[in-house]
Structures are given as structure tokens and as C-alpha cells.
Amino acid sequence: MAFEGLSERLQKVFSALKGKGKLSDEDIRKVMREVRMALLEADVNFDVVKKFVKTVRERALGAEVMESLTPSQQVIKIVDEELTKLMGQEAVPLNKSPHIPTIIMMVGLQGAGKTTTAGKLANYLKDKEKARPLFIAGDVYRPAAVEQLKTIGQQLDVPVYDEGTEHNPVDIVRNGLKVADENKNDYVIIDTAGRLEIDQQLMDELTKIKALAEPNEILFVADSMTGQVAAKVAQGFDQQLDITGVVLTKLDGDTRGGAALSIRSVTGKPIKFIGQGEKLDQLDVFHPDRMANRILG
Ligand code: GDP
């Protein structure tokens, strides 16, 4: 289960506090040392942990806890609030274009879940807004990706613009956008190529697609199983492409928490959706407060 280790650790830390009347400075410091360890073990970025612990410690040593009749509950409340803040405070909706189509470009490393998430997003938009999206198959380097997108298109009854794997993705996107205009699609979801790691050739191609398509959203798809590495990779994509949001995938697995807790702080960009399974309806809007509650148990 996601966050299992982190949840258990934090619950243990806080249960040791419960029942204590007043808390001493030393009690708070001890708790914060434990929280720090728990976050580092969950693979949260070091600088993020340092800043988080400092903020919580300062608040916990302040009057709201020290003068409270239920100090341990106050400390838990502060951790809850700061975790929520760390993950972005509030759900952030998709950017929309004032005129159709709204263009969404999916980017990320190979295997992160781009193509699957493109399908999930189309399903979500159809379901919530009765939208009529069009996919553009721009991942021409992984031959199976075009077929995968076509299969998803058939399942969802969403058209896919593709030119196989022989053509240049920038041309494919240009032609696909023309088709979307002709068909008056309200959303265009562009699937792009990934690599095993960031490489300049890929970034140049994505930059060209961005310049051509002028997307309203550039969603970085992050595999939460890769922990804080996901945050570093997101930062790399953001520096080159100025991403507008993040989708965290595979939160149904036994991810430790590093990606969910680091990405917002490292990139400054909101996590907009989370993927919680391989099925096309397993996408949810990301709510930082609910995630904090899930972590704290
Ligand atoms: P791409 O290379 O980035 O396009 O990645 P794919 O969309 O092909 O996904 C890679 C693998 O991850 C596939 O087996 C997907 O079924 C799986 N996957 C994607 N999202 C999720 C998720 O939220 N949960 C789980 N368990 N698997 C996922």
C-alpha cells in the first residue's frame, strides 16, 4: 500500500506523544527528529525535509502548542497542515483555452504512464464534461505506443490522429491539429515520446512541439515509484519546457511517498491528478489535504 511505511512511522511517533500533558522543548525536538527520519526514509528530497521540519518545529515550539490543553493533537494538526501545504494546499484545475480546442501535451520518461494517462484524461473529460477529445499519437519511437493509443481510442470511442512511426512528430502534431479544427474537437491530447532518461534531442523535439501547438497544459507524468528521482526529473523537464502541472502515477502501488511530497516544492508546479491503477477510470483529481490525511492515517 502507498505510504505504508511513512504512515506507520508517523503514527508511532505521534502515539508516543499522546497522553502527555504539557510538552517540553525536548519532547518536540525528539518528535521532529523522528519525523525527519521518517520523511527521509520515505525518500523525500533532503532540502524539502529540512525546510518542512524547520517550519513544523518552529510552529510546534510556539504558543499554539505550548499553551494548548491538547498539545499532542496540536502537533499532529500542524504536521497535517504543513504536509497539505507542501503538496500545494488546494486542488488545481486543468487550464482551459477560451476557445476550442484546449490542447494538452503529455510529457515524461518512458514507462512513467504517459500513454495510459492520456487515455485516463480523455475518459475523465468525456465523463465530466461530455467532451469530444482527439488524441495525437506523437510517440513515434516506441512502435507499440501508437498501437497502444489506438487501442485506448477504440475502448473510449475517441479518435486518434496518427501517421504510424515513420514521420516527424512535429509534422504529425501540425496535421493532427488541423484535423481537430476540422472536426471541432474541444480537447486535443498529444502523446509524446519518452526516453529512459532526459536527453537533449528529446527536449529539442518537445520544445518544437510546444512552440507549434502552444498547449494550454503541459502535464509531466511522474512515476511515483521512483521517489525523489521523479522530482528531479520533473525539475529537468520544467527547466526546458515550463510544465504547467504534474500527474503522479502508480499511487496504487507501494510507493513510499518521496515523489508526492517532493515534487511540488522542487518544481513549484501543481500536482493536478493522480493515477491509482492501470484501468482507464483510475484517475483522480489530486487533493493535497486528502493525501495528507491518507499519510497521517
Ligand atoms: P509511457 O511509456 O509513459 O507511455 O507509459 P505507459 O502508459 O505505457 O505505462 C507504463 C506501464 O505503467 C503500463 O503497464 C501501465 O499500465 C502502467 N501504469 C500507468 N499508470 C498506472 C497507475 O496509475 N497504476 C498502475 N498500477 N500502473 C500504471
Coordinates of C-alpha atoms and ligand atoms in Angstrom, one line a residue:
M1 CA 0.0 0.0 0.0
A2 CA 1.2 3.5 -0.8
F3 CA 2.8 5.4 2.1
E4 CA 2.5 2.4 4.4
G5 CA 6.0 2.8 5.9
L6 CA 5.7 6.6 6.3
S7 CA 2.2 6.3 7.8
E8 CA 3.3 3.6 10.3
R9 CA 6.3 5.6 11.4
L10 CA 4.4 8.8 11.9
Q11 CA 1.6 7.1 13.7
K12 CA 4.2 5.6 16.1
V13 CA 5.9 8.9 16.7
F14 CA 2.6 10.6 17.5
S15 CA 1.2 7.8 19.6
A16 CA 4.3 8.2 21.9
L17 CA 3.1 11.8 22.4
K18 CA -0.5 11.1 23.2
G19 CA -1.5 11.2 26.8
K20 CA 1.3 13.6 27.6
G21 CA 0.1 16.7 29.3
K22 CA 2.5 19.6 28.6
L23 CA 5.2 19.0 26.1
S24 CA 8.7 20.2 26.8
D25 CA 11.0 21.7 24.1
E26 CA 12.9 18.4 24.3
D27 CA 9.7 16.4 23.6
I28 CA 9.1 18.5 20.5
R29 CA 12.7 18.2 19.3
K30 CA 12.6 14.5 19.7
V31 CA 9.4 14.2 17.8
M32 CA 10.8 16.3 15.0
R33 CA 14.0 14.1 14.8
E34 CA 11.7 11.1 14.3
V35 CA 9.6 12.9 11.7
R36 CA 12.7 13.9 9.8
M37 CA 13.9 10.3 9.8
A38 CA 10.5 9.0 8.6
L39 CA 10.4 11.5 5.7
L40 CA 14.0 10.7 4.6
E41 CA 13.2 7.0 4.7
A42 CA 10.2 7.7 2.6
D43 CA 12.7 9.1 0.0
V44 CA 11.6 12.7 0.3
N45 CA 14.1 15.2 -1.1
F46 CA 16.6 16.3 1.6
D47 CA 16.1 20.1 1.2
V48 CA 12.3 19.6 1.3
V49 CA 12.6 17.6 4.5
K50 CA 14.9 20.2 6.1
K51 CA 12.6 23.1 5.3
F52 CA 9.5 21.1 6.4
V53 CA 11.0 20.1 9.7
K54 CA 12.1 23.6 10.5
T55 CA 8.7 25.1 9.8
V56 CA 6.9 22.5 11.9
R57 CA 9.4 22.7 14.7
E58 CA 9.1 26.5 14.9
R59 CA 5.3 26.3 14.9
A60 CA 5.3 23.4 17.4
L61 CA 7.5 25.3 19.9
G62 CA 5.2 28.3 19.6
A63 CA 2.2 29.3 21.7
E64 CA -0.4 27.4 19.8
V65 CA 1.0 24.2 21.2
M66 CA 2.7 25.1 24.4
E67 CA -0.4 26.8 25.8
S68 CA -2.8 24.3 24.4
L69 CA -4.7 21.8 26.6
T70 CA -4.1 19.1 24.0
P71 CA -0.5 19.7 22.8
S72 CA 0.0 16.4 21.1
Q73 CA -3.1 16.9 19.0
Q74 CA -1.9 20.3 18.1
V75 CA 1.4 19.0 16.9
I76 CA -0.4 16.4 14.7
K77 CA -2.6 19.2 13.4
I78 CA 0.4 21.3 12.5
V79 CA 2.1 18.3 10.7
D80 CA -1.2 17.7 8.8
E81 CA -1.4 21.4 7.8
E82 CA 2.2 21.6 6.7
L83 CA 2.0 18.4 4.7
T84 CA -1.0 19.8 2.9
K85 CA 0.8 23.0 2.2
L86 CA 3.9 21.1 1.0
M87 CA 1.7 19.3 -1.6
G88 CA 0.1 22.5 -2.8
Q89 CA -2.7 23.3 -0.4
E90 CA -5.6 23.0 -2.8
A91 CA -6.6 21.1 -5.9
V92 CA -5.7 23.0 -9.1
P93 CA -8.0 22.5 -12.1
L94 CA -6.9 21.9 -15.7
N95 CA -6.0 25.1 -17.6
K96 CA -8.6 25.7 -20.3
S97 CA -8.4 27.6 -23.5
P98 CA -11.0 30.3 -24.0
H99 CA -11.7 28.8 -27.4
I100 CA -11.7 25.2 -28.6
P101 CA -9.6 23.2 -28.6
T102 CA -7.9 23.1 -25.3
I103 CA -4.5 21.5 -26.0
I104 CA -2.9 19.1 -23.5
M105 CA 0.6 17.8 -24.1
M106 CA 1.7 14.8 -22.1
V107 CA 5.5 14.6 -21.4
G108 CA 7.7 12.3 -19.2
L109 CA 10.1 9.5 -19.2
Q110 CA 9.3 6.2 -20.9
G111 CA 7.2 3.9 -18.8
A112 CA 6.0 6.6 -16.4
G113 CA 2.5 6.2 -17.7
K114 CA 2.1 8.9 -20.4
T115 CA 0.0 6.9 -22.9
T116 CA -2.2 5.3 -20.2
T117 CA -2.7 8.7 -18.5
A118 CA -3.6 10.3 -21.9
G119 CA -6.4 7.7 -22.1
K120 CA -7.4 8.3 -18.5
L121 CA -7.7 12.0 -19.1
A122 CA -9.8 11.6 -22.2
N123 CA -12.1 9.3 -20.2
Y124 CA -12.2 11.8 -17.3
L125 CA -13.1 14.7 -19.7
K126 CA -15.7 12.6 -21.5
D127 CA -17.3 11.6 -18.2
K128 CA -17.2 15.0 -16.5
E129 CA -17.8 17.4 -19.4
K130 CA -19.2 15.2 -22.2
A131 CA -16.0 16.3 -24.0
R132 CA -15.1 15.2 -27.6
P133 CA -11.3 14.8 -27.4
L134 CA -8.9 13.8 -30.1
F135 CA -5.6 12.1 -29.4
I136 CA -2.5 12.8 -31.5
A137 CA 0.0 9.9 -31.5
G138 CA 3.3 11.7 -31.3
D139 CA 5.4 9.0 -29.7
V140 CA 6.9 7.5 -32.9
Y141 CA 10.0 6.0 -31.3
R142 CA 8.2 3.3 -29.3
P143 CA 6.3 1.5 -32.1
A144 CA 3.9 -0.1 -29.5
A145 CA 2.9 3.4 -28.3
V146 CA 0.9 4.2 -31.4
E147 CA -0.9 0.9 -31.2
Q148 CA -1.5 1.3 -27.5
L149 CA -3.1 4.7 -28.1
K150 CA -5.2 3.3 -30.9
T151 CA -6.4 0.5 -28.6
I152 CA -7.3 3.0 -25.9
G153 CA -9.0 5.2 -28.5
Q154 CA -11.2 2.3 -29.6
Q155 CA -12.0 1.4 -26.0
L156 CA -13.1 5.0 -25.3
D157 CA -14.5 5.8 -28.7
V158 CA -12.1 8.7 -29.0
P159 CA -10.5 9.3 -32.4
V160 CA -6.7 9.0 -32.8
Y161 CA -4.7 11.0 -35.3
D162 CA -1.6 9.0 -36.2
E163 CA 0.8 8.7 -39.1
G164 CA 2.5 5.5 -37.9
T165 CA 6.1 5.7 -36.8
E166 CA 7.8 6.9 -40.0
H167 CA 7.0 10.6 -39.9
N168 CA 8.3 13.5 -37.9
P169 CA 6.3 14.1 -34.7
V170 CA 6.2 17.9 -35.2
D171 CA 4.6 17.4 -38.6
I172 CA 2.2 14.8 -37.1
V173 CA 1.1 17.3 -34.4
R174 CA 0.6 20.0 -37.1
N175 CA -1.5 17.8 -39.2
G176 CA -3.4 16.4 -36.2
L177 CA -4.3 19.9 -35.0
K178 CA -5.8 20.7 -38.5
V179 CA -8.0 17.6 -38.1
A180 CA -9.1 18.7 -34.7
D181 CA -10.0 22.1 -36.1
E182 CA -12.0 20.5 -38.9
N183 CA -13.8 18.1 -36.5
K184 CA -14.3 20.8 -33.9
N185 CA -12.8 18.7 -31.1
D186 CA -12.9 20.5 -27.8
Y187 CA -9.8 18.9 -26.4
V188 CA -6.6 17.6 -28.1
I189 CA -4.4 15.3 -26.1
I190 CA -0.9 14.9 -27.5
D191 CA 1.1 11.8 -26.5
T192 CA 4.8 12.4 -26.9
A193 CA 7.9 10.3 -26.8
G194 CA 9.8 9.5 -23.7
R195 CA 13.3 8.2 -23.0
L196 CA 14.8 6.2 -20.2
E197 CA 16.4 9.5 -19.0
I198 CA 16.4 13.1 -20.0
D199 CA 18.2 13.7 -23.3
Q200 CA 18.7 16.9 -25.3
Q201 CA 17.4 15.5 -28.6
L202 CA 14.1 14.6 -26.9
M203 CA 13.9 18.0 -25.2
D204 CA 14.5 19.8 -28.5
E205 CA 11.7 17.8 -30.1
L206 CA 9.3 18.5 -27.3
T207 CA 10.3 22.2 -27.4
K208 CA 9.4 22.3 -31.1
I209 CA 6.0 20.6 -30.5
K210 CA 5.3 23.1 -27.7
A211 CA 6.2 26.1 -30.0
L212 CA 3.9 24.7 -32.7
A213 CA 0.9 23.6 -30.6
E214 CA 1.0 26.3 -27.9
P215 CA -0.6 23.9 -25.4
N216 CA -2.7 25.1 -22.5
E217 CA -1.3 22.3 -20.4
I218 CA 2.0 20.6 -20.4
L219 CA 1.5 17.7 -18.0
F220 CA 4.6 16.0 -16.7
V221 CA 3.7 12.4 -16.0
A222 CA 5.7 11.1 -13.0
D223 CA 6.1 7.6 -11.8
S224 CA 5.6 7.8 -8.0
M225 CA 7.5 4.6 -7.5
T226 CA 10.7 6.4 -8.4
G227 CA 10.5 8.6 -5.3
Q228 CA 12.5 11.8 -5.2
V229 CA 14.1 11.0 -8.6
A230 CA 10.7 11.8 -10.0
A231 CA 11.0 15.3 -8.5
K232 CA 14.5 15.8 -10.1
V233 CA 13.3 14.6 -13.5
A234 CA 10.2 16.9 -13.2
Q235 CA 12.6 19.8 -12.5
G236 CA 14.6 18.9 -15.6
F237 CA 11.5 18.9 -17.8
D238 CA 10.3 22.1 -16.2
Q239 CA 13.5 23.9 -16.9
Q240 CA 13.3 23.1 -20.6
L241 CA 9.5 23.2 -21.1
D242 CA 8.0 25.2 -18.3
I243 CA 5.5 22.5 -17.5
T244 CA 2.1 23.5 -16.1
G245 CA 1.3 20.6 -13.9
V246 CA 2.1 17.1 -12.8
V247 CA 0.3 13.7 -12.9
L248 CA 1.6 11.3 -10.3
T249 CA 1.0 7.7 -11.5
K250 CA 1.1 4.3 -9.7
L251 CA -0.1 5.6 -6.4
D252 CA -1.9 2.2 -6.0
G253 CA 1.5 0.6 -5.7
D254 CA 3.7 0.5 -2.6
T255 CA 5.2 3.9 -3.3
R256 CA 7.0 5.4 -0.2
G257 CA 5.9 9.0 -0.6
G258 CA 9.0 10.8 -1.9
A259 CA 7.5 11.9 -5.2
A260 CA 4.2 13.1 -3.8
L261 CA 5.9 15.1 -1.1
S262 CA 8.8 16.5 -3.0
I263 CA 7.5 17.4 -6.5
R264 CA 5.5 20.5 -5.7
S265 CA 8.2 22.0 -3.6
V266 CA 11.0 21.2 -6.0
T267 CA 9.3 22.4 -9.2
G268 CA 6.7 24.9 -7.9
K269 CA 4.2 23.2 -10.2
P270 CA 0.9 21.7 -9.0
I271 CA 0.2 18.0 -9.0
K272 CA -3.2 18.0 -10.8
F273 CA -4.1 14.3 -11.0
I274 CA -3.1 11.0 -9.5
G275 CA -3.2 7.6 -11.2
Q276 CA -4.3 4.8 -9.0
G277 CA -4.4 1.8 -11.3
E278 CA -4.0 0.5 -14.8
K279 CA -7.6 0.9 -15.8
L280 CA -8.8 4.0 -17.7
D281 CA -11.2 5.1 -14.9
Q282 CA -8.4 5.0 -12.3
L283 CA -7.5 8.7 -12.4
D284 CA -8.4 11.2 -9.6
V285 CA -8.1 14.9 -9.1
F286 CA -5.3 15.5 -6.6
H287 CA -6.4 16.9 -3.3
P288 CA -3.4 17.8 -1.0
D289 CA -5.5 17.7 2.2
R290 CA -6.9 14.3 1.5
M291 CA -3.4 13.0 0.7
A292 CA -2.1 14.4 4.0
N293 CA -4.9 12.6 5.8
R294 CA -4.0 9.4 4.0
I295 CA -0.4 9.7 5.0
L296 CA -1.3 10.5 8.7
G297 CA -3.8 7.6 8.8
Ligands
GDP1 P1 4.6 5.6 -21.2 O1 5.8 4.9 -21.7 O2 4.9 6.7 -20.3 O3 3.6 5.9 -22.3 O4 3.9 4.5 -20.2 P2 2.6 3.6 -20.3 O5 1.4 4.4 -20.4 O6 2.8 2.6 -21.4 O7 2.6 2.9 -18.9 C1 3.6 2.0 -18.5 C2 3.1 1.0 -17.5 O8 2.6 1.6 -16.4 C3 1.9 0.2 -18.2 O9 2.0 -1.1 -17.8 C4 0.7 0.9 -17.5 O10 -0.4 0.0 -17.4 C5 1.3 1.2 -16.1 N1 0.6 2.3 -15.4 C6 0.3 3.5 -15.8 N2 -0.3 4.3 -14.9 C7 -0.5 3.4 -13.8 C8 -1.1 3.6 -12.5 O11 -1.6 4.6 -12.1 N3 -1.1 2.5 -11.7 C9 -0.5 1.3 -12.1 N4 -0.6 0.2 -11.3 N5 0.0 1.1 -13.3 C10 0.1 2.2 -14.2

